[in-house]
Tab-separated table of C-alpha atoms in Angstrom:
chain	number	residue	atom	x	y	z
A	120	UNK	CA	229.036	97.731	237.793
A	121	UNK	CA	229.163	100.150	234.934
A	122	UNK	CA	226.460	100.656	232.613
A	123	UNK	CA	226.579	99.614	228.884
A	124	UNK	CA	225.371	101.786	226.346
A	125	UNK	CA	224.722	100.279	222.948
A	126	UNK	CA	222.524	100.384	219.851
A	127	UNK	CA	222.239	97.485	217.076
A	128	UNK	CA	223.583	98.483	213.931
A	129	UNK	CA	224.186	96.718	210.581
A	130	UNK	CA	228.134	96.647	210.124
A	131	UNK	CA	230.763	94.769	208.797
A	132	UNK	CA	232.102	92.925	211.830
A	133	UNK	CA	235.818	92.899	211.653
A	134	UNK	CA	237.949	89.769	213.266
A	135	UNK	CA	240.006	91.367	215.559
A	136	UNK	CA	241.056	91.385	219.588
A	137	UNK	CA	240.972	94.211	221.725
A	138	UNK	CA	240.746	97.641	220.476
A	139	UNK	CA	243.098	98.179	217.644
A	140	UNK	CA	242.234	100.743	215.167
A	141	UNK	CA	240.682	99.736	211.970
A	142	UNK	CA	239.860	102.674	209.504
A	143	UNK	CA	235.886	102.399	208.677
A	144	UNK	CA	236.585	101.282	205.158
A	145	UNK	CA	238.796	98.647	205.635
A	146	UNK	CA	236.875	96.618	208.258
A	147	UNK	CA	236.243	93.270	206.851
A	148	UNK	CA	234.109	90.381	207.999
A	149	UNK	CA	230.426	88.734	207.896
A	150	UNK	CA	227.499	91.235	208.027
A	151	UNK	CA	225.454	91.008	211.035
A	152	UNK	CA	223.634	93.234	213.405
A	153	UNK	CA	225.798	94.257	216.244
A	154	UNK	CA	225.692	97.155	218.678
A	155	UNK	CA	228.170	99.882	218.694
A	156	UNK	CA	229.473	100.720	222.281
A	157	UNK	CA	231.710	103.209	224.322
A	158	UNK	CA	235.104	101.035	224.882
A	159	UNK	CA	236.627	102.933	227.406
A	160	UNK	CA	235.973	105.075	230.316
A	161	UNK	CA	238.548	107.527	229.241
A	162	UNK	CA	238.795	109.955	226.240
A	163	UNK	CA	242.063	110.905	224.881
A	164	UNK	CA	243.204	114.467	224.666
A	165	UNK	CA	244.747	114.678	221.265
A	166	UNK	CA	246.933	117.921	222.325
A	167	UNK	CA	245.879	120.153	219.386
A	168	UNK	CA	242.976	123.252	219.264
A	169	UNK	CA	240.887	122.628	216.550
A	170	UNK	CA	238.448	125.095	214.642
A	171	UNK	CA	235.457	124.165	215.626
A	172	UNK	CA	232.278	123.446	213.327
A	173	UNK	CA	229.841	126.023	212.626
A	174	UNK	CA	226.588	126.327	210.584
A	175	UNK	CA	228.793	128.572	208.194
A	176	UNK	CA	231.817	126.062	207.946
A	177	UNK	CA	232.285	122.676	208.373
A	178	UNK	CA	235.854	122.230	209.876
A	179	UNK	CA	235.910	118.511	210.061
A	180	UNK	CA	235.386	115.564	208.176
A	181	UNK	CA	235.789	111.842	208.491
A	182	UNK	CA	237.372	109.682	205.839
A	183	UNK	CA	238.742	106.014	205.535
A	184	UNK	CA	242.041	107.275	206.683
A	185	UNK	CA	241.178	109.265	209.675
A	186	UNK	CA	239.650	112.641	210.493
A	187	UNK	CA	240.679	115.714	208.662
A	188	UNK	CA	240.284	118.972	210.882
A	189	UNK	CA	241.258	122.234	210.800
A	190	UNK	CA	243.846	122.854	213.570
A	191	UNK	CA	244.655	126.163	214.934
A	192	UNK	CA	248.425	126.129	216.476
A	193	UNK	CA	250.423	129.042	216.946
A	194	UNK	CA	253.618	128.411	214.935
A	195	UNK	CA	251.273	127.583	211.531
A	196	UNK	CA	248.030	129.346	211.987
A	197	UNK	CA	244.924	127.443	210.958
A	198	UNK	CA	246.060	124.624	208.635
A	199	UNK	CA	244.511	120.896	207.807
A	200	UNK	CA	245.444	118.321	210.388
A	201	UNK	CA	244.662	114.684	210.471
A	202	UNK	CA	244.090	112.155	213.407
A	203	UNK	CA	243.454	108.360	213.647
A	204	UNK	CA	242.082	108.918	217.249
A	205	UNK	CA	242.981	106.982	220.190
A	206	UNK	CA	245.078	104.327	218.309
A	207	UNK	CA	247.143	104.242	214.916
A	208	UNK	CA	249.223	106.821	213.580
A	209	UNK	CA	248.546	109.730	215.865
A	210	UNK	CA	247.308	113.280	215.385
A	211	UNK	CA	249.607	115.620	213.182
A	212	UNK	CA	249.619	118.507	210.874
A	213	UNK	CA	248.945	117.173	207.400
A	214	UNK	CA	250.512	119.905	205.302
A	215	UNK	CA	251.190	123.671	205.793
A	216	UNK	CA	249.699	125.065	202.798
A	217	UNK	CA	250.789	128.475	203.661
A	218	UNK	CA	254.352	128.496	205.516
A	219	UNK	CA	254.330	131.086	208.634
A	220	UNK	CA	251.695	131.866	211.419
A	221	UNK	CA	249.226	133.090	208.862
A	222	UNK	CA	247.868	129.753	207.820
A	223	UNK	CA	245.574	128.861	204.742
A	224	UNK	CA	242.272	128.763	206.845
A	225	UNK	CA	240.858	125.700	205.346
A	226	UNK	CA	236.904	125.690	205.272
A	227	UNK	CA	233.934	123.636	204.240
A	228	UNK	CA	235.662	120.037	204.566
A	229	UNK	CA	233.443	117.832	202.523
A	230	UNK	CA	234.007	114.267	201.875
A	231	UNK	CA	233.605	112.621	198.464
A	232	UNK	CA	234.781	109.346	198.423
A	233	UNK	CA	237.935	108.511	199.755
A	234	UNK	CA	239.097	112.111	199.447
A	235	UNK	CA	238.181	115.419	201.188
A	236	UNK	CA	237.659	118.727	199.424
A	237	UNK	CA	237.912	122.054	201.274
A	238	UNK	CA	238.440	125.905	200.413
A	239	UNK	CA	241.712	127.335	201.620
A	240	UNK	CA	243.617	130.770	200.987
A	241	UNK	CA	247.234	131.224	199.765
A	242	UNK	CA	248.833	134.246	199.177
A	243	UNK	CA	249.372	133.246	195.113
A	244	UNK	CA	246.128	132.083	194.412
A	245	UNK	CA	243.875	133.493	197.134
A	246	UNK	CA	240.739	131.518	198.208
A	247	UNK	CA	240.820	128.412	196.045
A	248	UNK	CA	239.340	124.704	196.153
A	249	UNK	CA	241.640	121.963	197.510
A	250	UNK	CA	241.510	118.293	197.758
A	251	UNK	CA	243.141	115.765	200.086
A	252	UNK	CA	243.617	111.866	200.061
A	253	UNK	CA	245.397	111.932	203.480
A	254	UNK	CA	249.016	112.246	202.481
A	255	UNK	CA	251.033	115.589	202.363
A	256	UNK	CA	251.767	115.141	198.824
A	257	UNK	CA	248.043	114.518	197.876
A	258	UNK	CA	246.845	117.334	199.740
A	259	UNK	CA	246.926	120.035	196.917
A	260	UNK	CA	245.190	122.677	194.917
A	261	UNK	CA	242.419	121.576	192.700
A	262	UNK	CA	242.263	124.264	190.085
A	263	UNK	CA	242.908	128.066	190.090
A	264	UNK	CA	239.603	129.059	188.781
A	265	UNK	CA	239.909	132.976	189.199
A	266	UNK	CA	243.999	133.476	188.168
A	267	UNK	CA	245.970	135.538	190.574
A	268	UNK	CA	245.444	136.623	194.173
A	269	UNK	CA	241.597	137.487	193.734
A	270	UNK	CA	240.420	133.862	194.372
A	271	UNK	CA	237.126	132.087	193.265
A	272	UNK	CA	235.959	131.563	196.950
A	273	UNK	CA	234.188	128.118	196.526
A	274	UNK	CA	231.522	127.654	198.737
A	275	UNK	CA	228.480	125.229	199.244
A	276	UNK	CA	230.635	122.236	198.481
A	277	UNK	CA	228.256	119.160	198.095
A	278	UNK	CA	228.788	115.789	197.159
A	279	UNK	CA	226.648	114.084	194.505
A	280	UNK	CA	227.469	111.001	192.446
A	281	UNK	CA	231.208	110.750	193.124
A	282	UNK	CA	231.674	114.191	192.145
A	283	UNK	CA	231.992	117.714	194.213
A	284	UNK	CA	229.375	120.329	193.255
A	285	UNK	CA	230.360	123.806	194.462
A	286	UNK	CA	229.676	127.484	193.606
A	287	UNK	CA	232.720	129.751	192.658
A	288	UNK	CA	233.457	132.824	190.641
A	289	UNK	CA	235.711	133.529	187.770
A	290	UNK	CA	236.277	136.480	185.408
A	291	UNK	CA	234.391	135.342	182.542
A	292	UNK	CA	231.037	133.814	183.933
A	293	UNK	CA	230.688	135.586	187.600
A	294	UNK	CA	229.717	133.191	190.525
A	295	UNK	CA	228.107	130.036	189.171
A	296	UNK	CA	227.901	126.393	189.676
A	297	UNK	CA	230.810	124.234	189.136
A	298	UNK	CA	231.711	120.370	189.602
A	299	UNK	CA	234.915	118.376	189.835
A	300	UNK	CA	236.531	115.048	189.893
A	301	UNK	CA	239.394	116.427	191.966
A	302	UNK	CA	241.679	117.287	188.863
A	303	UNK	CA	242.100	120.672	187.062
A	304	UNK	CA	241.008	119.012	183.665
A	305	UNK	CA	238.160	117.476	185.425
A	306	UNK	CA	237.029	121.124	186.900
A	307	UNK	CA	234.250	122.402	184.886
A	308	UNK	CA	231.282	125.076	184.964
A	309	UNK	CA	228.098	122.942	185.044
A	310	UNK	CA	225.602	125.855	183.984
A	311	UNK	CA	225.837	129.619	183.170
A	312	UNK	CA	222.383	130.865	184.296
A	313	UNK	CA	223.332	134.438	184.071
A	314	UNK	CA	225.655	134.449	180.803
A	315	UNK	CA	228.498	136.594	181.015
A	316	UNK	CA	230.328	138.141	183.881
A	317	UNK	CA	227.154	138.723	185.891
A	318	UNK	CA	226.063	136.386	189.159
A	319	UNK	CA	223.418	134.001	189.575
A	320	UNK	CA	225.296	133.462	192.946
A	321	UNK	CA	223.948	129.425	193.449
A	322	UNK	CA	223.271	128.776	197.179
A	323	UNK	CA	221.860	125.959	199.370
A	324	UNK	CA	222.586	122.963	197.315
A	325	UNK	CA	220.380	119.726	198.000
A	326	UNK	CA	221.357	116.673	196.351
A	327	UNK	CA	218.165	114.618	195.242
A	328	UNK	CA	219.132	111.070	194.438
A	329	UNK	CA	222.010	110.570	192.049
A	330	UNK	CA	220.940	112.385	189.186
A	331	UNK	CA	219.521	115.749	190.390
A	332	UNK	CA	220.428	118.610	192.293
A	333	UNK	CA	218.191	121.163	193.764
A	334	UNK	CA	219.711	124.816	194.399
A	335	UNK	CA	218.645	128.507	195.163
A	336	UNK	CA	219.956	131.176	192.642
A	337	UNK	CA	219.554	134.903	191.888
A	338	UNK	CA	218.125	136.616	188.959
A	339	UNK	CA	220.329	140.176	188.941
A	340	UNK	CA	219.149	140.760	192.385
A	341	UNK	CA	215.333	140.961	191.656
A	342	UNK	CA	214.414	137.439	192.105
A	343	UNK	CA	215.293	134.301	193.785
A	344	UNK	CA	214.626	131.216	192.292
A	345	UNK	CA	214.654	127.522	193.159
A	346	UNK	CA	216.382	125.629	190.338
A	347	UNK	CA	216.470	121.696	189.560
A	348	UNK	CA	219.347	120.603	187.971
A	349	UNK	CA	219.592	117.317	185.841
A	350	UNK	CA	223.443	116.368	186.426
A	351	UNK	CA	223.655	114.039	183.404
A	352	UNK	CA	222.409	116.540	180.782
A	353	UNK	CA	223.499	119.830	182.816
A	354	UNK	CA	220.070	121.159	182.076
A	355	UNK	CA	218.443	123.294	184.943
A	356	UNK	CA	214.732	124.300	185.146
A	357	UNK	CA	213.265	126.816	187.091
A	358	UNK	CA	210.804	125.300	189.597
A	359	UNK	CA	209.471	128.478	191.651
A	360	UNK	CA	210.427	132.352	191.638
A	361	UNK	CA	209.780	135.007	194.282
A	362	UNK	CA	210.965	138.554	194.333
A	363	UNK	CA	214.481	138.694	196.137
A	364	UNK	CA	212.867	140.816	198.910
A	365	UNK	CA	210.736	137.987	199.970
A	366	UNK	CA	213.010	135.067	199.386
A	367	UNK	CA	213.847	131.643	200.171
A	368	UNK	CA	214.559	131.344	203.807
A	369	UNK	CA	217.314	128.855	204.458
A	370	UNK	CA	218.196	125.282	202.983
A	371	UNK	CA	215.149	123.556	201.447
A	372	UNK	CA	214.720	119.886	203.168
A	373	UNK	CA	214.206	116.708	200.983
A	374	UNK	CA	211.986	114.119	202.706
A	375	UNK	CA	211.712	111.175	199.902
A	376	UNK	CA	210.854	112.548	196.582
A	377	UNK	CA	209.436	115.838	198.426
A	378	UNK	CA	211.281	119.084	198.562
A	379	UNK	CA	209.957	121.202	201.451
A	380	UNK	CA	210.962	124.932	201.513
A	381	UNK	CA	210.045	128.092	203.273
A	382	UNK	CA	209.205	131.399	201.230
A	383	UNK	CA	208.275	135.029	202.023
A	384	UNK	CA	208.406	136.885	205.259
A	385	UNK	CA	209.286	140.216	204.079
A	386	UNK	CA	208.046	143.399	205.991
A	387	UNK	CA	206.475	141.307	208.731
A	388	UNK	CA	204.243	139.068	206.412
A	389	UNK	CA	203.809	135.490	207.116
A	390	UNK	CA	205.999	132.833	205.561
A	391	UNK	CA	204.746	130.061	203.437
A	392	UNK	CA	205.703	126.363	203.957
A	393	UNK	CA	206.049	124.946	200.387
A	394	UNK	CA	206.335	121.623	198.613
A	395	UNK	CA	207.380	120.470	195.210
A	396	UNK	CA	207.611	116.629	193.928
A	397	UNK	CA	209.855	115.842	191.259
A	398	UNK	CA	210.276	119.397	190.033
A	399	UNK	CA	206.406	119.934	189.690
A	400	UNK	CA	204.668	123.349	190.381
A	401	UNK	CA	204.864	123.829	194.409
A	402	UNK	CA	202.084	123.809	196.810
A	403	UNK	CA	201.332	126.188	199.669
A	404	UNK	CA	200.905	123.777	202.856
A	405	UNK	CA	200.561	126.581	205.399
A	406	UNK	CA	201.253	129.915	206.329
A	407	UNK	CA	203.141	130.816	209.614
A	408	UNK	CA	204.671	133.292	211.473
A	409	UNK	CA	207.978	131.747	211.777
A	410	UNK	CA	209.381	127.983	210.518
A	411	UNK	CA	212.574	126.746	211.967
A	412	UNK	CA	214.700	123.402	212.108
A	413	UNK	CA	213.062	121.113	209.375
A	414	UNK	CA	213.806	117.315	209.291
A	415	UNK	CA	212.638	114.213	207.624
A	416	UNK	CA	211.267	111.030	209.563
A	417	UNK	CA	209.594	108.039	207.835
A	418	UNK	CA	208.415	110.192	205.228
A	419	UNK	CA	207.042	113.235	206.874
A	420	UNK	CA	208.319	116.639	207.791
A	421	UNK	CA	208.909	117.755	211.066
A	422	UNK	CA	209.825	121.115	212.096
A	423	UNK	CA	209.114	124.187	214.629
A	424	UNK	CA	206.646	126.854	213.618
A	425	UNK	CA	204.637	129.354	215.207
A	426	UNK	CA	200.882	129.575	213.447
A	427	UNK	CA	200.237	132.790	211.732
A	428	UNK	CA	198.635	135.304	214.238
A	429	UNK	CA	199.856	133.074	217.075
A	430	UNK	CA	202.682	135.308	218.391
A	431	UNK	CA	205.646	133.415	219.777
A	432	UNK	CA	204.044	130.309	220.187
A	433	UNK	CA	206.629	128.182	218.697
A	434	UNK	CA	205.487	124.342	218.932
A	435	UNK	CA	206.349	120.964	216.967
A	436	UNK	CA	204.393	120.568	213.840
A	437	UNK	CA	204.584	118.029	211.238
A	438	UNK	CA	203.547	117.498	207.215
A	439	UNK	CA	202.846	114.594	204.732
A	440	UNK	CA	203.070	117.174	201.970
A	441	UNK	CA	199.337	118.102	201.851
A	442	UNK	CA	197.762	121.110	203.203
A	443	UNK	CA	195.607	118.757	205.211
A	444	UNK	CA	198.057	116.954	206.565
A	445	UNK	CA	199.870	119.473	207.820
A	446	UNK	CA	199.096	120.160	211.567
A	447	UNK	CA	200.652	120.805	214.898
A	448	UNK	CA	202.024	117.582	216.243
A	449	UNK	CA	201.384	118.610	220.171
A	450	UNK	CA	201.018	121.677	222.142
A	451	UNK	CA	203.880	120.910	224.359
A	452	UNK	CA	203.632	124.269	226.230
A	453	UNK	CA	199.795	125.724	225.893
A	454	UNK	CA	199.729	129.611	225.701
A	455	UNK	CA	201.284	132.060	223.520
A	456	UNK	CA	204.796	131.492	224.583
A	457	UNK	CA	205.209	128.104	223.138
A	458	UNK	CA	207.952	125.625	223.934
A	459	UNK	CA	210.387	126.781	221.340
A	460	UNK	CA	211.381	123.306	219.695
A	461	UNK	CA	215.026	122.981	218.352
A	462	UNK	CA	217.853	120.900	217.407
A	463	UNK	CA	215.509	118.180	215.797
A	464	UNK	CA	217.523	114.902	215.277
A	465	UNK	CA	216.150	111.235	214.034
A	466	UNK	CA	217.541	108.515	216.056
A	467	UNK	CA	216.054	105.372	214.366
A	468	UNK	CA	212.284	105.631	214.086
A	469	UNK	CA	212.135	108.678	216.982
A	470	UNK	CA	212.510	112.133	216.747
A	471	UNK	CA	214.673	114.036	219.238
A	472	UNK	CA	214.291	117.647	220.026
A	473	UNK	CA	214.770	120.195	222.956
A	474	UNK	CA	211.979	122.006	224.385
A	475	UNK	CA	210.596	124.040	227.593
A	476	UNK	CA	207.173	123.052	228.602
A	477	UNK	CA	207.286	125.749	231.127
A	478	UNK	CA	207.763	123.162	234.293
A	479	UNK	CA	210.900	121.009	233.258
A	480	UNK	CA	213.097	124.240	231.669
A	481	UNK	CA	214.854	123.351	228.633
A	482	UNK	CA	215.010	119.366	228.450
A	483	UNK	CA	215.308	116.609	225.902
A	484	UNK	CA	211.851	115.389	224.271
A	485	UNK	CA	211.043	112.407	222.092
A	486	UNK	CA	208.421	111.790	219.604
A	487	UNK	CA	207.195	108.807	217.300
A	488	UNK	CA	205.297	111.070	215.355
A	489	UNK	CA	202.037	111.144	217.180
A	490	UNK	CA	200.307	113.452	219.791
A	491	UNK	CA	200.500	110.833	222.551
A	492	UNK	CA	203.934	109.549	221.586
A	493	UNK	CA	205.345	113.199	221.979
A	494	UNK	CA	206.796	113.052	225.462
A	495	UNK	CA	209.455	114.560	228.012
A	496	UNK	CA	212.327	111.886	227.453
A	497	UNK	CA	214.422	112.954	230.403
A	498	UNK	CA	214.275	115.677	233.132
A	499	UNK	CA	218.066	115.657	233.239
A	500	UNK	CA	217.875	118.780	235.978
A	501	UNK	CA	214.527	118.494	237.670
A	502	UNK	CA	212.972	122.000	238.041
A	503	UNK	CA	212.293	124.980	235.904
A	504	UNK	CA	216.397	125.516	235.396
A	505	UNK	CA	216.549	122.604	233.000
A	506	UNK	CA	219.567	121.175	231.413
A	507	UNK	CA	219.603	123.042	228.160
A	508	UNK	CA	221.036	120.085	225.834
A	509	UNK	CA	222.896	121.139	223.054
A	510	UNK	CA	224.957	119.771	220.117
A	511	UNK	CA	222.751	116.719	219.596
A	512	UNK	CA	224.485	114.317	217.309
A	513	UNK	CA	223.255	110.829	216.169
A	514	UNK	CA	226.224	108.440	215.309
A	515	UNK	CA	225.917	104.433	214.948
A	516	UNK	CA	222.397	104.095	216.814
A	517	UNK	CA	223.273	106.337	219.820
A	518	UNK	CA	222.370	110.350	220.269
A	519	UNK	CA	225.283	112.126	221.911
A	520	UNK	CA	224.704	115.753	223.626
A	521	UNK	CA	226.043	118.138	225.986
A	522	UNK	CA	223.963	119.043	229.194
A	523	UNK	CA	224.400	121.368	232.168
A	524	UNK	CA	223.954	120.406	235.602
A	525	UNK	CA	224.281	124.024	236.801
A	526	UNK	CA	223.513	126.552	234.003
A	527	UNK	CA	227.200	127.178	233.767
A	528	UNK	CA	229.367	124.336	232.743
A	529	UNK	CA	228.452	121.108	230.506
A	530	UNK	CA	229.036	117.711	230.573
A	531	UNK	CA	228.768	115.123	227.964
A	532	UNK	CA	225.769	112.486	227.995
A	533	UNK	CA	224.457	109.554	225.661
A	534	UNK	CA	221.300	107.787	224.959
A	535	UNK	CA	220.100	104.726	222.972
A	536	UNK	CA	216.755	106.345	222.871
A	537	UNK	CA	215.113	103.859	225.015
A	538	UNK	CA	213.249	104.979	228.304
A	539	UNK	CA	215.604	105.495	231.119
A	540	UNK	CA	218.342	105.168	228.469
A	541	UNK	CA	220.322	108.586	229.151
A	542	UNK	CA	223.453	108.660	231.065
A	543	UNK	CA	225.988	110.903	231.903
A	544	UNK	CA	229.704	110.564	230.616
A	545	UNK	CA	231.162	113.391	232.803
A	546	UNK	CA	234.137	111.025	233.796
A	547	UNK	CA	235.553	111.012	230.319
A	548	UNK	CA	237.473	114.399	230.456
A	549	UNK	CA	239.578	115.070	233.508
A	550	UNK	CA	238.364	118.264	235.191
A	551	UNK	CA	234.900	117.355	233.696
A	552	UNK	CA	233.046	120.292	235.114
A	553	UNK	CA	234.581	122.477	232.570
A	554	UNK	CA	234.382	119.948	229.675
A	555	UNK	CA	231.723	121.676	227.755
A	556	UNK	CA	231.571	119.090	224.977
A	557	UNK	CA	230.464	119.583	221.447
A	558	UNK	CA	231.245	119.206	217.740
A	559	UNK	CA	230.490	115.340	218.081
A	560	UNK	CA	231.626	113.215	214.841
A	561	UNK	CA	232.505	109.814	214.270
A	562	UNK	CA	235.618	108.684	212.349
A	563	UNK	CA	236.984	105.347	212.208
A	564	UNK	CA	236.196	103.519	215.597
A	565	UNK	CA	236.676	106.826	217.751
A	566	UNK	CA	234.243	109.356	218.573
A	567	UNK	CA	235.765	112.764	218.411
A	568	UNK	CA	234.798	115.874	220.136
A	569	UNK	CA	236.100	119.101	221.367
A	570	UNK	CA	236.226	120.212	225.033
A	571	UNK	CA	237.947	122.558	227.458
A	572	UNK	CA	241.139	121.466	229.638
A	573	UNK	CA	241.599	122.789	232.902
A	574	UNK	CA	242.897	126.096	231.559
A	575	UNK	CA	240.026	126.768	229.673
A	576	UNK	CA	241.732	125.901	226.388
A	577	UNK	CA	239.563	123.794	223.992
A	578	UNK	CA	241.187	120.583	222.957
A	579	UNK	CA	240.118	117.793	220.436
A	580	UNK	CA	239.211	114.609	222.235
A	581	UNK	CA	238.884	110.946	220.821
A	582	UNK	CA	236.744	108.232	222.599
A	583	UNK	CA	237.121	104.488	221.589
A	584	UNK	CA	233.867	103.828	220.063
A	585	UNK	CA	233.372	100.292	218.151
A	586	UNK	CA	231.353	97.670	217.138
A	587	UNK	CA	230.527	95.235	219.993
A	588	UNK	CA	233.319	92.384	219.074
A	589	UNK	CA	236.134	95.008	218.843
A	590	UNK	CA	235.824	96.320	222.113
A	591	UNK	CA	236.632	93.415	224.071
A	592	UNK	CA	236.423	93.068	227.723
A	593	UNK	CA	237.418	96.622	228.432
A	594	UNK	CA	233.956	98.183	227.177
A	595	UNK	CA	231.274	98.956	229.580
């Protein structure tokens, strides 16, 4: 008898029979706590090569009408595609924005309400902002901010309060912060921090509730500033400033009302973990040689860090927003080498991450936020080799990831977070030894991911994944 992997989740239970596809925003019924589960032992190969998501560019976005993704097909090049997954209308090219093999190269797909925004390039407008409602005619240019072939190069696309905020350049203002409602008339400059054609180059946008947007900006190349924008009045306030050569590293992390960020690090100096609450002057919490992978859980920040002067001893730390409450959670690998925690994700009230304790190799670990509750979750490949988990993704109360049994090939795994709850899904894809799954994302009632085929090419797959009543007797 096959195992059943599920997790409780508050959802709208649809009155359906079997595994019919219903877009996520069309589900109807009574509110109840029901588990989501894998409905089938077979993932469906969708027959198209996707452009894979990366830290630099989001190439997939879930919408009420399906999964919008960037497909790369020889006749058209990179263009927007849409898929209903294992059921429904199917998988098809949504619109060829640039006819011919060059393609429009969509990037930074970002959902706002029932639409998806992205940047794309055409020979007339250069790289500009586009939007799609899931129909070919509704997939269109939003505004030509930099007229002609130059392009405004929209970046940092961020949803907030039903609008899209982004950074872009135009001849009059340089590169500044903009927002749009999806129409040309509703696409407006939010604030010109460096008046005239000079750039303030806003970056790393972080929504804070419905009325505030935090972001980084430059001051003529001399300083990096942490800014706080009241989106209702469009008034931006400087929260913190540091010389550009030191800078602020990466994207700040919001935990409740506290905004954590890392500053400094030039010329081998330590970096400072800092926090600001509601735009108040920031406080230095601690100094480190290195800080990585920050995530919030139950009001605390969790992150990987190497204490100042500790060399490469990278371990798991936590902070409650005070200097005295910033501490190492557990020394997983005693000594100067460190366990190297990475890929921190939150599943319910547990923190999952990948680490090497020097005995088991890189394996999944779990923490409840206490030293005693920070433990090896599963030794998937016994011995020092480890399973090297990657692409950790939480959706509907389950954690999906890829793991390798031999250091060369990867197979998909899933866990509900309970002890002994990890299970291999290596039977999902034909030629599973070469499947190498990654890029997990749920859209509607399917879990999409990319995997290699027998020829080594990467294809998009859909795995039926539904609330328990919708799976029917085929669930396992």
